Coordinates of C-alpha atoms in Angstrom, one line a residue:
M29 CA -73.6 159.4 -145.8
T30 CA -73.8 156.4 -148.0
T31 CA -76.4 155.5 -149.9
T32 CA -75.8 152.3 -150.9
H33 CA -72.7 149.1 -151.5
S34 CA -71.8 146.7 -154.0
D35 CA -71.3 143.0 -152.8
A36 CA -69.8 140.3 -155.1
L37 CA -73.6 138.7 -155.1
N38 CA -74.5 141.1 -157.7
R39 CA -76.7 142.9 -154.6
V40 CA -76.9 145.7 -153.3
I41 CA -77.5 147.4 -149.7
A42 CA -79.2 150.1 -149.0
V43 CA -78.7 152.0 -145.8
S44 CA -80.7 155.6 -146.9
C45 CA -83.8 156.6 -145.9
F46 CA -84.3 157.9 -149.2
V47 CA -83.0 155.1 -151.6
F48 CA -85.6 152.9 -149.1
Q49 CA -88.3 155.2 -150.0
A50 CA -87.2 154.9 -153.3
I51 CA -87.2 151.5 -153.5
L52 CA -90.2 151.1 -151.4
N53 CA -92.6 152.9 -153.5
S54 CA -90.9 151.8 -156.7
P55 CA -93.0 149.3 -159.6
T56 CA -89.3 148.2 -160.6
F57 CA -88.6 147.6 -157.2
A58 CA -92.2 145.6 -156.3
T59 CA -90.6 141.9 -156.7
K60 CA -89.5 140.4 -153.4
S61 CA -85.7 139.5 -154.1
Q62 CA -84.7 135.7 -155.6
D63 CA -83.1 135.2 -151.8
Y64 CA -86.9 134.4 -151.0
D65 CA -87.0 131.3 -153.0
K66 CA -85.7 129.3 -150.4
V67 CA -88.8 130.3 -148.8
S68 CA -91.2 129.7 -150.9
E69 CA -90.3 126.1 -150.5
W70 CA -91.4 126.0 -146.9
I71 CA -94.7 128.7 -147.2
G72 CA -94.8 128.4 -150.3
N73 CA -96.0 131.7 -152.7
G74 CA -97.9 133.0 -150.2
L75 CA -98.8 136.8 -149.2
L76 CA -94.6 137.3 -148.3
I77 CA -93.4 135.9 -151.7
S78 CA -95.8 136.3 -154.3
R79 CA -95.6 138.5 -157.6
G80 CA -97.5 140.5 -159.7
Q81 CA -100.9 140.2 -160.4
K82 CA -101.3 137.0 -157.6
W83 CA -100.1 138.9 -154.8
F84 CA -102.2 142.4 -156.2
S85 CA -105.3 140.1 -156.1
H86 CA -104.7 138.0 -152.9
R87 CA -103.7 141.3 -150.8
K88 CA -107.3 142.7 -152.2
V89 CA -109.3 139.7 -151.1
I90 CA -106.9 139.5 -147.9
T91 CA -107.0 143.0 -146.9
P92 CA -110.3 142.6 -145.1
G93 CA -109.9 140.4 -142.4
F94 CA -107.9 142.9 -140.7
H95 CA -110.9 145.5 -141.3
F96 CA -111.5 147.8 -137.7
K97 CA -114.7 145.3 -136.8
I98 CA -113.0 142.5 -137.0
L99 CA -110.1 143.4 -135.2
E100 CA -112.6 144.3 -132.6
N101 CA -114.1 141.3 -132.9
F102 CA -110.3 139.7 -131.9
V103 CA -109.5 141.5 -128.7
P104 CA -111.2 139.6 -126.7
V105 CA -109.5 136.6 -128.2
F106 CA -106.3 138.6 -127.0
N107 CA -107.6 139.4 -123.3
R108 CA -108.2 135.6 -122.8
Q109 CA -105.3 134.1 -124.3
A110 CA -103.1 137.0 -122.6
E111 CA -104.8 136.4 -119.4
A112 CA -103.9 132.3 -119.7
F113 CA -100.9 133.2 -120.5
C114 CA -99.4 135.3 -117.1
A115 CA -101.4 132.4 -115.6
K116 CA -98.7 130.6 -116.2
M117 CA -96.1 132.6 -115.7
E118 CA -97.6 132.8 -111.9
R119 CA -97.9 129.1 -112.1
L120 CA -94.1 129.1 -113.6
T121 CA -92.4 132.0 -110.6
E122 CA -94.5 129.7 -107.6
R123 CA -92.6 126.3 -108.7
S124 CA -89.8 127.4 -109.3
T125 CA -86.8 127.8 -107.0
A126 CA -86.9 131.2 -105.4
G127 CA -85.7 134.2 -107.7
A128 CA -85.3 131.9 -110.6
A129 CA -85.8 133.1 -113.8
I130 CA -87.9 132.2 -116.5
N131 CA -86.6 132.6 -120.4
I132 CA -89.5 134.6 -122.0
F133 CA -88.8 134.1 -125.6
P134 CA -89.9 130.3 -126.5
E135 CA -93.3 131.2 -124.0
L136 CA -94.3 133.9 -126.6
K137 CA -93.9 131.8 -128.6
L138 CA -96.2 130.2 -128.0
L139 CA -98.3 132.8 -126.7
T140 CA -98.5 134.5 -130.4
L141 CA -99.1 131.0 -132.1
G142 CA -102.1 130.5 -130.1
I143 CA -103.5 133.8 -130.6
I144 CA -102.9 133.6 -134.0
C145 CA -103.9 130.3 -134.8
E146 CA -107.5 131.4 -132.8
T147 CA -107.8 134.8 -134.5
A148 CA -106.6 134.7 -137.9
M149 CA -107.2 130.3 -138.5
G150 CA -110.2 130.4 -136.4
V151 CA -109.0 127.4 -134.4
G152 CA -110.9 127.1 -131.3
M153 CA -113.3 130.1 -132.8
D154 CA -116.8 129.4 -132.4
G155 CA -116.5 124.8 -131.6
G156 CA -113.7 124.8 -133.9
G157 CA -111.6 123.4 -131.4
K158 CA -108.3 124.2 -130.3
V159 CA -104.4 123.2 -130.9
D160 CA -103.2 122.4 -127.7
D161 CA -99.6 123.0 -126.4
T162 CA -97.8 120.4 -127.0
Q163 CA -98.3 120.5 -130.8
Q164 CA -97.9 124.4 -131.1
A165 CA -94.6 123.9 -128.7
Y166 CA -93.7 121.0 -131.6
Y167 CA -94.8 124.2 -134.5
T168 CA -92.1 126.4 -132.7
Q169 CA -89.1 123.9 -132.7
I170 CA -90.0 123.4 -136.4
V171 CA -89.2 126.8 -137.5
E172 CA -87.0 127.3 -135.5
E173 CA -85.2 125.0 -137.1
L174 CA -86.7 125.6 -140.3
S175 CA -85.5 129.5 -140.1
S176 CA -81.4 128.5 -139.4
I177 CA -82.0 126.3 -141.6
L178 CA -82.8 128.5 -144.4
Y179 CA -80.8 131.7 -142.8
W180 CA -77.5 128.7 -143.8
R181 CA -78.4 128.7 -147.0
M182 CA -78.7 132.0 -147.6
F183 CA -75.3 132.9 -146.6
N184 CA -73.2 129.7 -147.8
V185 CA -71.8 130.4 -151.5
F186 CA -72.2 126.7 -151.7
V187 CA -75.5 125.6 -150.7
N188 CA -77.5 128.4 -151.9
I189 CA -77.6 126.1 -155.0
D190 CA -79.4 123.4 -154.7
A191 CA -78.3 121.4 -156.8
L192 CA -75.2 121.5 -154.4
F193 CA -77.7 121.9 -151.0
R194 CA -80.2 118.4 -152.6
L195 CA -76.3 116.8 -151.9
T196 CA -76.5 117.8 -147.6
R197 CA -78.0 115.3 -145.5
T198 CA -79.7 118.7 -143.9
S199 CA -82.0 118.9 -147.4
K200 CA -83.5 115.1 -146.5
R201 CA -84.5 117.0 -142.5
F202 CA -85.3 120.0 -144.7
D203 CA -88.0 118.5 -146.5
E204 CA -89.0 116.4 -143.2
L205 CA -88.8 119.5 -141.3
V206 CA -91.8 120.6 -144.4
K207 CA -93.9 118.3 -144.5
K208 CA -94.5 118.4 -140.6
S209 CA -95.2 122.0 -141.0
W210 CA -97.8 121.4 -143.5
N211 CA -99.4 118.8 -141.4
F212 CA -99.8 121.7 -139.1
T213 CA -101.3 124.2 -141.3
L214 CA -103.6 121.9 -143.3
N215 CA -104.8 120.3 -139.9
M216 CA -105.8 124.0 -139.0
I217 CA -107.3 124.3 -142.5
D218 CA -109.6 121.1 -142.7
K219 CA -111.2 121.8 -138.9
R220 CA -111.9 125.4 -140.0
R221 CA -113.7 124.4 -143.2
K222 CA -115.8 121.6 -141.8
I223 CA -117.7 124.4 -139.4
H224 CA -117.0 126.9 -143.1
Q225 CA -119.4 124.1 -144.7
Q226 CA -121.9 123.8 -141.5
E227 CA -122.7 127.3 -141.6
E228 CA -123.1 126.4 -145.1
E229 CA -125.4 123.9 -144.9
E230 CA -127.7 126.4 -142.0
K231 CA -127.9 129.4 -143.8
K232 CA -129.8 127.4 -146.6
L233 CA -131.7 126.3 -144.0
H234 CA -132.9 129.9 -142.7
A235 CA -132.3 132.1 -145.7
T236 CA -134.4 135.5 -144.1
V237 CA -131.0 135.5 -142.1
E238 CA -129.6 139.0 -142.7
R239 CA -126.9 139.3 -143.9
D240 CA -124.2 141.7 -146.0
E241 CA -122.5 143.6 -143.0
E242 CA -124.3 141.4 -139.9
E243 CA -122.2 139.0 -141.6
T244 CA -119.4 140.3 -142.4
F245 CA -118.8 142.8 -139.5
G246 CA -121.3 141.1 -136.7
K247 CA -121.6 139.1 -133.9
R248 CA -120.4 136.2 -136.1
K249 CA -116.7 135.6 -135.2
R250 CA -114.9 135.6 -138.5
A251 CA -111.3 134.5 -139.3
L252 CA -108.3 135.2 -142.2
L253 CA -109.4 131.8 -142.9
D254 CA -112.9 132.5 -143.9
T255 CA -112.1 135.1 -145.8
L256 CA -110.5 133.0 -147.7
L257 CA -112.8 129.8 -148.3
E258 CA -115.3 132.4 -148.9
A259 CA -113.2 133.6 -151.8
R260 CA -113.7 133.7 -155.8
I261 CA -110.7 136.3 -158.2
D262 CA -112.4 136.0 -161.2
G263 CA -115.2 133.7 -160.7
K264 CA -112.9 131.0 -159.7
P265 CA -112.5 130.2 -155.6
L266 CA -109.2 129.8 -153.8
T267 CA -107.3 126.3 -154.9
D268 CA -106.1 124.2 -152.0
E269 CA -102.3 125.0 -152.6
E270 CA -103.1 128.5 -152.5
I271 CA -104.9 128.7 -149.2
R272 CA -102.1 126.4 -147.6
E273 CA -99.6 128.6 -148.5
E274 CA -101.7 131.6 -147.1
V275 CA -102.4 130.1 -143.4
D276 CA -98.5 129.0 -144.2
T277 CA -97.4 132.2 -144.8
F278 CA -99.8 134.1 -141.5
T279 CA -98.7 130.3 -139.0
F280 CA -95.3 132.2 -139.6
A281 CA -95.2 135.4 -139.8
G282 CA -98.1 136.2 -137.4
H283 CA -96.6 134.3 -134.3
D284 CA -92.7 134.7 -134.8
T285 CA -92.5 137.7 -136.1
T286 CA -94.4 139.0 -132.8
A287 CA -92.5 136.5 -130.1
S288 CA -89.8 138.6 -131.3
A289 CA -90.9 141.9 -130.8
M290 CA -93.0 141.2 -127.2
T291 CA -89.4 139.7 -125.7
F292 CA -87.8 142.2 -126.9
I293 CA -90.4 144.9 -124.9
L294 CA -90.4 142.7 -122.5
Y295 CA -86.4 143.9 -122.6
N296 CA -86.5 146.9 -122.8
V297 CA -89.1 147.8 -119.1
A298 CA -87.2 145.4 -117.5
K299 CA -84.3 147.1 -118.0
H300 CA -85.9 149.9 -118.0
P301 CA -88.0 150.0 -114.3
A302 CA -88.7 153.9 -114.8
V303 CA -90.3 154.2 -118.0
Q304 CA -91.8 150.5 -117.1
E305 CA -93.9 152.4 -114.4
R306 CA -94.6 155.0 -116.4
I307 CA -96.3 153.0 -118.5
Y308 CA -98.3 150.8 -115.5
Q309 CA -99.3 154.2 -114.2
E310 CA -101.1 154.8 -117.2
I311 CA -102.8 151.1 -117.4
V312 CA -103.5 152.7 -113.9
D313 CA -105.3 155.9 -114.8
E314 CA -106.5 154.8 -118.1
I315 CA -108.2 151.5 -117.0
G316 CA -107.1 150.7 -113.5
A317 CA -105.0 148.0 -112.0
D318 CA -108.3 145.3 -112.4
F319 CA -107.9 142.3 -114.8
G320 CA -111.0 143.9 -116.9
E321 CA -111.8 142.9 -120.6
L322 CA -110.1 145.4 -122.3
T323 CA -111.5 146.9 -125.4
L324 CA -109.4 149.3 -128.7
S325 CA -110.7 152.2 -126.8
S326 CA -108.7 151.5 -123.8
L327 CA -105.9 150.0 -125.9
N328 CA -105.6 153.2 -128.1
N329 CA -105.6 155.0 -125.0
L330 CA -102.6 154.0 -124.0
H331 CA -100.3 156.4 -125.7
Y332 CA -96.8 156.2 -123.2
M333 CA -97.2 153.1 -123.9
E334 CA -97.1 152.9 -127.5
L335 CA -94.4 155.4 -127.4
A336 CA -92.4 152.7 -125.6
I337 CA -93.3 150.0 -128.4
K338 CA -92.3 151.9 -131.0
E339 CA -89.2 153.1 -129.5
S340 CA -88.0 149.0 -129.0
L341 CA -89.1 147.9 -132.0
R342 CA -86.7 150.9 -133.1
L343 CA -84.2 149.4 -131.3
F344 CA -84.9 145.6 -132.4
P345 CA -87.2 145.1 -135.6
P346 CA -88.2 142.2 -136.5
V347 CA -87.4 141.9 -139.3
P348 CA -84.8 143.5 -139.6
V349 CA -83.9 143.1 -143.6
I350 CA -86.0 142.9 -146.3
A351 CA -85.2 142.2 -150.6
R352 CA -86.1 143.7 -153.7
I353 CA -85.5 142.7 -156.9
A354 CA -84.6 145.3 -160.2
T355 CA -87.5 143.8 -163.1
G356 CA -85.7 146.6 -165.0
N357 CA -83.1 148.6 -165.7
T358 CA -83.1 152.3 -163.4
Q359 CA -81.5 154.5 -161.0
L360 CA -81.5 154.9 -157.0
L361 CA -79.8 158.9 -156.4
S362 CA -78.2 159.0 -160.0
E363 CA -76.6 154.9 -159.2
P364 CA -77.2 152.4 -162.2
I365 CA -79.2 149.4 -161.7
T366 CA -79.3 146.5 -163.4
R367 CA -82.1 144.6 -164.2
G368 CA -81.9 141.3 -161.9
T369 CA -80.0 143.3 -159.1
S370 CA -81.4 142.2 -155.5
V371 CA -81.6 145.4 -153.3
A372 CA -81.0 144.4 -149.0
I373 CA -83.3 147.6 -147.7
D374 CA -81.2 147.3 -143.8
I375 CA -83.8 148.5 -141.8
F376 CA -81.4 147.5 -138.4
T377 CA -78.7 149.6 -139.4
M378 CA -81.4 152.6 -140.5
H379 CA -82.8 152.4 -136.9
H380 CA -79.7 153.2 -135.4
N381 CA -78.5 155.9 -137.2
E382 CA -77.1 158.8 -135.1
D383 CA -78.0 161.2 -137.9
Y384 CA -82.1 160.9 -137.2
F385 CA -81.9 159.4 -134.0
P386 CA -79.5 161.2 -131.8
H387 CA -77.9 159.0 -128.8
A388 CA -79.6 155.5 -131.4
E389 CA -78.5 153.1 -128.2
R390 CA -80.4 154.5 -125.9
F391 CA -84.1 153.6 -124.9
D392 CA -85.6 156.9 -125.1
P393 CA -89.9 156.3 -126.5
E394 CA -90.1 159.8 -125.7
R395 CA -88.0 160.4 -128.8
F396 CA -91.1 159.7 -130.8
E397 CA -93.0 162.0 -129.3
S398 CA -95.2 164.3 -132.0
T399 CA -91.4 163.4 -133.7
R400 CA -91.2 166.5 -132.5
D401 CA -89.3 168.4 -135.6
K402 CA -93.1 166.7 -138.5
Q403 CA -91.7 168.6 -141.5
S404 CA -87.8 167.0 -141.9
F405 CA -88.3 163.5 -140.5
N406 CA -88.3 161.3 -142.8
P407 CA -91.3 158.1 -142.2
Y408 CA -88.9 155.4 -143.9
T409 CA -86.5 156.3 -141.2
Y410 CA -88.7 154.5 -139.6
I411 CA -90.1 151.0 -140.8
P412 CA -90.1 148.2 -138.5
F413 CA -93.8 147.2 -140.8
S414 CA -91.7 147.9 -144.0
A415 CA -93.4 150.3 -145.9
G416 CA -95.3 151.0 -149.8
S417 CA -97.9 148.6 -151.4
R418 CA -95.9 145.2 -149.8
N419 CA -96.5 146.7 -145.8
C420 CA -97.1 144.5 -143.4
I421 CA -100.2 143.2 -143.8
G422 CA -101.2 142.9 -140.2
Q423 CA -99.3 145.3 -138.3
K424 CA -102.5 146.6 -136.4
F425 CA -103.8 143.4 -135.7
A426 CA -99.6 143.6 -133.7
Q427 CA -100.0 146.5 -132.1
Y428 CA -103.5 145.7 -130.6
E429 CA -101.7 141.7 -129.2
L430 CA -98.4 143.6 -127.8
K431 CA -100.4 146.2 -126.2
T432 CA -102.8 143.8 -124.9
T433 CA -100.0 141.0 -123.8
L434 CA -98.2 144.0 -121.8
V435 CA -101.4 145.4 -119.9
K436 CA -102.1 141.9 -118.8
L437 CA -98.8 141.4 -117.8
L438 CA -97.4 144.6 -116.4
Q439 CA -101.1 144.5 -114.0
R440 CA -100.0 141.2 -112.5
F441 CA -95.9 141.7 -112.0
Q442 CA -93.3 144.2 -111.5
I443 CA -90.7 142.4 -114.7
R444 CA -87.2 141.7 -114.0
L445 CA -84.1 141.0 -115.6
A446 CA -82.3 138.2 -114.3
D447 CA -79.2 139.7 -114.7
A448 CA -79.2 143.2 -114.5
N449 CA -76.2 143.5 -117.3
F450 CA -77.6 141.0 -119.5
V451 CA -77.5 142.4 -123.0
P452 CA -79.5 139.8 -125.6
T453 CA -76.9 138.1 -128.4
L454 CA -78.8 139.0 -131.8
K455 CA -79.6 136.3 -134.0
A456 CA -80.7 138.1 -136.9
E457 CA -81.9 134.9 -138.9
I458 CA -85.3 135.4 -140.9
V459 CA -86.6 137.3 -137.6
L460 CA -84.9 138.7 -135.4
K461 CA -83.8 137.1 -132.0
P462 CA -82.2 136.8 -129.4
A463 CA -79.3 133.7 -129.5
E464 CA -79.8 133.0 -125.5
G465 CA -83.0 133.4 -124.7
L466 CA -84.4 136.2 -122.6
P467 CA -84.1 135.3 -118.8
L468 CA -86.5 137.2 -116.8
K469 CA -88.4 137.6 -113.2
F470 CA -92.0 138.3 -112.4
I471 CA -92.9 139.4 -109.0
R472 CA -96.5 139.7 -108.2
R473 CA -98.0 143.1 -107.3
E474 CA -99.7 143.6 -104.7
I475 CA -102.9 145.7 -105.2

């Protein structure tokens, strides 16, 4: 089996799980490749892109923001947002002509953006205002266009060079879009900062209020942005730029990747009605057919749903390729790698490898049932959230968000493809997407 192959741009493309494992656990490959430098012009050097001590200290600061207790406080938001989304699907279905389909992908981007704004950024929490649908749609369009420009730059040898890119009209458009994106996130930061300052003043007036564990994990709803505003690194608060970079990172990554994952999950359950019905029956058995509040505990009981989500993430990993750079001369399975070489980790190809996933193109949730042969199963054959020290910090957040949304949708609807023979054309920019969207029909369940 091929382990790596090189291209003309001093890049190595890794397609072996053993190479994946070596890269993702090696300090020599702890740095994201120069391919991400173009992205940093937009979202800055937040957790996704930062290197060295900055990455380490920021990761340490941000990790408590995804503590189990905090995730538990986010589930009511997942519930409420998913309920509103279902109501919206019902309205769109009722207003449409008989049998008309809904392109679900742009709708899911609005849903996941609303969730990340409320939970991670605190907009909508504790009286923190909200981001309306018009603003959300505007931001998702900005992200779509920025992603397309960045993808074009990464794989076009001429505009990959900054000096040449700056000669194009697209360069001016890119700068305009970046400013608009920053304005969106700066608005959220400003709203949350004002609330945070009010709370700090109230604390001074009520000094006897118990803090520590209750304040961090108790009744008060905390957002990731609160963690950033309160953080101290070497005794110093984060700068305004550092806070904006992390907010830009989480706003982009926290909605676009999850919308991609949810879109392909709905594609798979719509394409496979038997799987959809089995998931629905599990929901009825474990939770019930009514529309009550979900909890982490009830979501954890949905075992078959989890298998179906894992299988969908195998077939359609939200980030199909990631890349690292060698910061020193080294070897990968005895193959010499020189300092400065960019190594692309081709997650999509690995997830479709017949050696590890027989009938790899088949949607088969049960292939993950106890991984059948655990001793020979290499965990680096399946890495939809990356792996190693730089794995996705929000993966549990995303998994509970996906589960909640799927529960709420299937409690209300049977979901069908508008065209039973539809196969999505894949567009792999920064995030894997269906190029023409995903037309679905939502049929109200008779309960």
